[in-house]
Short mmCIF file of C-alpha atoms in Angstrom, two decimals:
data_model
loop_
_atom_site.label_atom_id
_atom_site.label_comp_id
_atom_site.label_asym_id
_atom_site.label_seq_id
_atom_site.Cartn_x
_atom_site.Cartn_y
_atom_site.Cartn_z
CA MET K 288 -33.34 13.43 1.38
CA ASP K 289 -31.19 10.30 0.94
CA TRP K 290 -27.71 11.50 1.84
CA ARG K 291 -26.26 8.15 0.83
CA ASP K 292 -26.95 9.09 -2.80
CA TRP K 293 -24.89 12.24 -2.31
CA GLU K 294 -22.02 10.24 -0.85
CA LEU K 295 -22.12 7.65 -3.65
CA PHE K 296 -22.03 10.49 -6.18
CA CYS K 297 -18.86 11.77 -4.49
CA GLU K 298 -17.34 8.26 -4.55
CA VAL K 299 -18.01 7.94 -8.29
CA VAL K 300 -16.33 11.28 -8.96
CA GLN K 301 -13.42 10.61 -6.62
CA HIS K 302 -12.59 7.26 -8.25
CA GLY K 303 -13.06 8.51 -11.79
CA GLY K 304 -16.06 6.48 -12.84
CA PHE K 305 -18.79 4.01 -11.94
CA SER K 306 -16.73 0.87 -12.58
CA ALA K 307 -13.76 2.02 -10.48
CA ALA K 308 -16.00 3.14 -7.62
CA ALA K 309 -17.90 -0.17 -7.75
CA ARG K 310 -14.62 -2.10 -7.39
CA VAL K 311 -13.46 -0.02 -4.44
CA LEU K 312 -16.79 -0.01 -2.61
CA GLY K 313 -17.77 -3.57 -3.44
CA HIS K 314 -21.15 -2.37 -4.78
CA PRO K 315 -22.78 -3.29 -8.10
CA LYS K 316 -22.14 -0.69 -10.76
CA SER K 317 -25.90 -0.54 -11.40
CA SER K 318 -26.59 0.56 -7.80
CA LEU K 319 -24.14 3.47 -8.11
CA SER K 320 -25.68 4.54 -11.40
CA ALA K 321 -29.15 4.38 -9.86
CA ALA K 322 -28.03 6.48 -6.87
CA VAL K 323 -26.65 9.22 -9.12
CA GLN K 324 -29.79 9.16 -11.28
CA ARG K 325 -31.98 9.55 -8.18
CA LEU K 326 -29.87 12.46 -6.98
CA GLU K 327 -30.08 14.16 -10.37
CA ALA K 328 -33.86 13.64 -10.43
CA ASN K 329 -34.29 15.04 -6.91
CA LEU K 330 -32.18 18.10 -7.67
CA GLY K 331 -33.48 18.61 -11.21
CA LEU K 332 -29.85 18.95 -12.35
CA ARG K 333 -27.54 17.04 -14.64
CA LEU K 334 -24.43 16.28 -12.58
CA ILE K 335 -22.46 13.90 -14.79
CA GLU K 336 -22.11 13.68 -18.56
CA ARG K 337 -21.73 9.98 -19.35
CA THR K 338 -19.75 8.67 -22.33
CA THR K 339 -18.50 5.18 -23.15
CA ARG K 340 -14.97 6.03 -22.05
CA HIS K 341 -14.98 9.05 -19.79
CA LEU K 342 -16.88 10.63 -16.95
CA ARG K 343 -17.21 14.40 -17.09
CA LEU K 344 -18.79 16.60 -14.45
CA THR K 345 -21.15 19.34 -15.46
CA ASP K 346 -20.55 22.78 -13.94
CA ALA K 347 -23.30 22.05 -11.41
CA GLY K 348 -21.84 18.63 -10.65
CA ASP K 349 -18.38 20.08 -10.06
CA THR K 350 -19.72 22.78 -7.75
CA ILE K 351 -21.70 20.28 -5.69
CA TYR K 352 -18.79 17.83 -5.48
CA GLN K 353 -16.33 20.49 -4.31
CA ARG K 354 -18.73 21.60 -1.57
CA VAL K 355 -20.09 18.24 -0.43
CA ARG K 356 -17.01 15.98 -0.53
CA PRO K 357 -15.25 17.75 2.43
CA LEU K 358 -18.43 17.35 4.49
CA PHE K 359 -18.44 13.58 4.06
CA ILE K 360 -14.73 13.42 4.91
CA ALA K 361 -15.45 15.35 8.11
CA LEU K 362 -18.43 13.08 8.85
CA HIS K 363 -16.29 9.93 8.51
CA ASP K 364 -13.61 11.49 10.71
CA THR K 365 -16.21 12.29 13.36
CA HIS K 366 -17.55 8.76 13.15
CA GLY K 367 -14.03 7.39 13.56
CA GLU K 368 -13.37 9.67 16.53
CA ALA K 369 -16.60 8.51 18.19
CA LEU K 370 -15.69 4.85 17.67
CA ALA K 371 -12.22 5.54 19.03
CA MET K 372 -13.74 6.51 22.35
CA SER K 373 -14.82 2.90 22.70
CA SER K 374 -12.38 0.10 23.46
CA ALA K 375 -14.30 -2.35 21.24
CA VAL K 376 -12.29 -3.74 18.31
CA ALA K 377 -15.07 -3.77 15.74
CA GLY K 378 -16.22 -2.23 12.48
CA THR K 379 -14.31 -2.04 9.22
CA LEU K 380 -10.55 -1.42 9.18
CA ARG K 381 -9.47 -0.06 5.79
CA ILE K 382 -5.79 -0.59 4.94
CA LYS K 383 -3.65 0.13 1.90
CA SER K 384 -0.29 -1.61 1.54
CA PRO K 385 2.41 -2.41 -1.01
CA TYR K 386 2.19 -6.03 -2.15
CA GLU K 387 5.43 -7.22 -0.57
CA PHE K 388 4.54 -5.93 2.89
CA GLY K 389 0.86 -6.73 2.60
CA ALA K 390 1.33 -10.37 1.60
CA HIS K 391 3.87 -11.32 4.27
CA HIS K 392 3.17 -8.94 7.14
CA ALA K 393 -0.13 -7.01 7.05
CA GLY K 394 -2.04 -10.01 5.64
CA PRO K 395 -1.08 -12.53 8.35
CA VAL K 396 -1.82 -9.97 11.06
CA ALA K 397 -5.25 -9.26 9.55
CA ILE K 398 -6.09 -12.97 9.53
CA GLU K 399 -5.02 -13.33 13.15
CA LEU K 400 -7.14 -10.38 14.28
CA MET K 401 -10.24 -11.42 12.35
CA ASP K 402 -10.05 -14.78 14.08
CA ARG K 403 -9.71 -13.07 17.45
CA TYR K 404 -12.36 -10.36 16.95
CA PRO K 405 -15.51 -11.63 15.20
CA ASP K 406 -17.00 -8.13 14.85
CA LEU K 407 -13.94 -6.80 12.98
CA THR K 408 -13.96 -6.60 9.19
CA ILE K 409 -10.73 -5.79 7.35
CA ARG K 410 -10.22 -4.52 3.83
CA ILE K 411 -6.68 -4.50 2.42
CA ASP K 412 -6.07 -2.78 -0.92
CA VAL K 413 -2.70 -3.88 -2.31
CA GLU K 414 -1.17 -1.11 -4.38
CA HIS K 415 2.24 0.53 -4.56
CA GLU K 416 1.21 4.17 -4.92
CA ILE K 417 1.27 6.27 -1.77
CA VAL K 418 -2.02 8.02 -1.02
CA SER K 419 -3.32 10.23 1.75
CA PRO K 420 -5.30 8.26 4.35
CA VAL K 421 -7.49 11.32 4.82
CA ALA K 422 -8.37 11.94 1.18
CA GLU K 423 -8.83 8.24 0.38
CA ASN K 424 -10.60 7.37 3.65
CA TYR K 425 -8.13 4.72 4.86
CA ASP K 426 -7.46 3.98 8.52
CA ILE K 427 -3.84 2.97 7.78
CA VAL K 428 -1.72 3.43 4.68
CA PHE K 429 1.53 1.47 4.74
CA ALA K 430 4.19 3.09 2.59
CA MET K 431 7.82 2.62 1.64
CA LEU K 432 8.99 6.21 1.92
CA GLU K 433 12.03 7.16 -0.10
CA SER K 434 11.57 10.85 0.69
CA PRO K 435 9.67 12.82 3.33
CA LEU K 436 5.96 13.46 2.82
CA PRO K 437 4.12 16.63 3.74
CA SER K 438 2.57 15.79 7.10
CA THR K 439 -0.50 18.01 6.81
CA GLY K 440 -3.47 16.15 8.22
CA ILE K 441 -1.62 12.87 8.75
CA VAL K 442 0.57 11.15 11.33
CA ILE K 443 3.62 9.22 10.09
CA ARG K 444 5.00 6.34 12.16
CA ARG K 445 7.81 4.00 11.21
CA VAL K 446 6.62 0.52 12.03
CA SER K 447 9.16 -1.85 10.47
CA SER K 448 12.63 -1.99 9.01
CA LEU K 449 12.85 -5.23 7.06
CA GLU K 450 16.04 -7.02 6.09
CA ARG K 451 16.62 -7.18 2.33
CA GLY K 452 18.99 -9.25 0.26
CA LEU K 453 20.04 -9.95 -3.32
CA TYR K 454 18.81 -13.22 -4.84
CA ALA K 455 19.35 -15.09 -8.09
CA ALA K 456 18.43 -18.47 -9.53
CA PRO K 457 21.20 -21.09 -9.87
CA ALA K 458 20.68 -21.09 -13.66
CA LEU K 459 21.45 -17.36 -13.85
CA LEU K 460 24.59 -17.78 -11.77
CA GLU K 461 25.75 -20.68 -13.95
CA LYS K 462 25.32 -18.49 -17.02
CA PHE K 463 27.00 -15.32 -15.72
CA GLY K 464 29.05 -16.58 -12.79
CA GLU K 465 28.40 -15.63 -9.17
CA PRO K 466 29.31 -11.96 -8.58
CA ARG K 467 31.81 -11.14 -5.84
CA THR K 468 31.82 -7.34 -6.22
CA LEU K 469 29.36 -4.63 -7.24
CA GLU K 470 31.21 -4.27 -10.54
CA GLU K 471 30.55 -7.93 -11.32
CA LEU K 472 26.95 -7.61 -10.12
CA ALA K 473 26.38 -4.70 -12.51
CA ARG K 474 26.95 -7.06 -15.47
CA LEU K 475 23.91 -9.16 -14.53
CA PRO K 476 20.32 -8.34 -15.55
CA MET K 477 18.23 -6.70 -12.83
CA LEU K 478 14.59 -7.03 -11.73
CA THR K 479 13.40 -3.77 -10.16
CA GLY K 480 10.43 -1.74 -8.99
CA PRO K 481 9.37 1.34 -10.98
CA HIS K 482 10.51 3.76 -8.28
CA ASP K 483 13.77 2.05 -7.29
CA ALA K 484 16.58 4.44 -6.50
CA PRO K 485 20.12 3.08 -7.02
CA TRP K 486 20.52 0.05 -4.78
CA ALA K 487 22.56 0.92 -1.70
CA LEU K 488 24.90 -1.80 -0.41
CA THR K 489 27.47 -1.58 2.35
CA THR K 490 30.71 -3.42 1.58
CA PRO K 491 32.65 -5.53 4.12
CA ALA K 492 34.89 -2.49 4.57
CA GLY K 493 31.91 -0.45 5.76
CA VAL K 494 31.66 1.67 2.62
CA THR K 495 28.18 2.27 1.18
CA GLU K 496 28.08 2.03 -2.59
CA HIS K 497 25.21 2.48 -5.01
CA LEU K 498 24.31 0.30 -7.97
CA ALA K 499 22.46 2.01 -10.82
CA VAL K 500 19.41 0.03 -11.97
CA GLN K 501 18.13 2.08 -14.90
CA LYS K 502 18.64 -0.75 -17.44
CA ALA K 503 16.57 -3.37 -15.68
CA ARG K 504 15.40 -6.45 -17.57
CA LEU K 505 12.02 -6.29 -15.82
CA VAL K 506 10.32 -3.41 -14.02
CA SER K 507 7.20 -4.11 -11.93
CA SER K 508 5.69 -2.73 -8.73
CA ASN K 509 4.47 -6.27 -7.91
CA ALA K 510 7.11 -8.12 -5.91
CA ASP K 511 5.56 -11.50 -6.76
CA ILE K 512 6.01 -10.86 -10.49
CA ARG K 513 9.64 -9.97 -9.88
CA LEU K 514 10.02 -13.13 -7.78
CA GLN K 515 8.63 -15.26 -10.62
CA ALA K 516 11.10 -13.69 -13.03
CA ALA K 517 13.96 -14.38 -10.62
CA LEU K 518 12.89 -18.02 -10.28
CA ALA K 519 12.93 -18.26 -14.08
CA GLY K 520 16.57 -17.13 -14.07
CA LEU K 521 15.87 -13.79 -15.75
CA GLY K 522 17.64 -11.47 -13.33
CA VAL K 523 18.80 -10.49 -9.86
CA LEU K 524 16.10 -9.68 -7.33
CA ARG K 525 16.42 -7.34 -4.37
CA VAL K 526 13.65 -8.14 -1.91
CA THR K 527 12.91 -8.73 1.76
CA ALA K 528 14.37 -11.92 3.20
CA SER K 529 10.96 -13.18 4.34
CA PHE K 530 9.59 -12.98 0.79
CA THR K 531 12.13 -15.44 -0.64
CA ARG K 532 12.54 -17.75 2.36
CA ALA K 533 10.60 -20.67 0.84
CA ALA K 534 12.40 -20.41 -2.51
CA GLU K 535 15.79 -20.16 -0.81
CA GLU K 536 15.09 -23.21 1.38
CA ALA K 537 14.00 -25.16 -1.72
CA GLY K 538 17.21 -24.21 -3.54
CA SER K 539 15.32 -22.30 -6.25
CA LEU K 540 17.05 -19.05 -5.32
CA ARG K 541 20.41 -18.28 -3.77
CA ARG K 542 21.38 -15.22 -1.83
CA ILE K 543 24.37 -13.53 -3.41
CA LEU K 544 26.94 -11.03 -2.14
CA ASN K 545 26.34 -12.24 1.39
CA ASP K 546 29.21 -10.11 2.69
CA HIS K 547 27.41 -6.94 1.53
CA VAL K 548 24.51 -5.45 3.50
CA CYS K 549 21.48 -4.17 1.58
CA GLU K 550 19.70 -1.06 2.71
CA PRO K 551 16.65 -2.28 4.69
CA LEU K 552 13.08 -1.72 3.55
CA ASN K 553 11.63 0.91 5.86
CA ILE K 554 7.86 0.72 6.24
CA HIS K 555 5.85 3.63 7.61
CA ALA K 556 2.22 3.80 8.67
CA LEU K 557 0.35 6.90 7.55
CA LEU K 558 -2.62 7.61 9.81
CA PRO K 559 -5.26 10.34 9.79
CA ALA K 560 -4.39 12.97 12.38
CA ARG K 561 -7.07 12.42 15.02
CA GLN K 562 -7.40 13.24 18.70
CA PHE K 563 -8.47 9.64 19.36
CA VAL K 564 -7.01 6.69 17.47
CA PRO K 565 -9.65 3.94 16.95
CA ALA K 566 -9.17 0.77 18.98
CA LYS K 567 -9.09 -1.29 15.77
CA VAL K 568 -6.08 0.74 14.53
CA ARG K 569 -4.23 0.51 17.83
CA CYS K 570 -4.92 -3.22 17.97
CA PHE K 571 -3.66 -3.79 14.43
CA LEU K 572 -0.43 -1.84 14.97
CA ASP K 573 0.21 -3.65 18.25
CA ALA K 574 -0.33 -7.02 16.57
CA LEU K 575 1.92 -5.97 13.69
CA ASP K 576 4.63 -5.07 16.17
CA ALA K 577 4.34 -8.51 17.80
CA HIS K 578 4.40 -10.19 14.38
CA GLY K 579 7.54 -8.26 13.44
CA ARG K 580 9.37 -9.10 16.65
CA GLY K 581 8.66 -12.76 15.98
CA SER K 582 10.03 -12.61 12.42
CA SER K 583 13.71 -13.10 11.67
CA GLY K 584 13.29 -10.88 8.61
CA THR K 585 12.65 -7.84 10.80
CA VAL K 586 15.83 -6.13 11.88
CA ASP K 587 14.21 -3.25 13.72
CA GLN K 588 10.79 -2.40 15.12
CA GLN K 589 9.78 1.10 16.20
CA ASN K 590 6.02 0.84 16.46
CA ARG K 591 4.81 3.60 18.76
CA ASN K 592 1.20 3.87 19.80
CA PRO K 593 0.07 7.22 18.43
#
């Protein structure tokens, strides 16, 4: 019995198709298809109905997936627990992160650690959606939490609180005039993320006000796309200070409303709830803490070894 075929079948179902699973796993689509075909032949059952657009489980396929998938999750957890008993920083560290944090914080730390530990492999998936590290088999999921998450099966640690500011291109400010108040700012076009709540800014008088952003000129979960739009003079960007440092130094962007304080970007690490935390995870979080303390864009660090 080749249990790898069973696991690859579960991966195909979990990710909604052969192509998606191939991208996530880094395997050829043909090898996943062959694995499922072998499993079907060994069992004498049709597990998946294949169409050009959709993947549909048969009744037998659904029953097997529901029973087998939790076993592989438990197996991976046991493997991780066993590795955690060792102090060796090795193996594959799977991370999911929003683009803004991944590009300027998680990415540099990953590069530093791979140089330091030759037996460590790191995979960083850059997406905005928050997922469970247990269900998706990640070691660390970095998330910008706007509201509390159910903590079942996971550990939540705040690792960074990053300074944010408001930025605009000189051309935009020449066209609309530089805003001095939130009322004047509201007249300018905005560049926002899809899940942005009203922007919270604290005035010089210490009063926190909120700017509605429903009528944004551009909405994108990718901070780099929003940055490009800001550089083109298409709107006001709210982003971490580290993300715009090069553009600000080059004069391509200017920070506006300097006497107002933006709500910081709070980053949390979601970890599988385990008795032993793998050495590779502890090492990464420690290095991230050191990276943050050395960055002027980090206004607070509360990394605690779980």
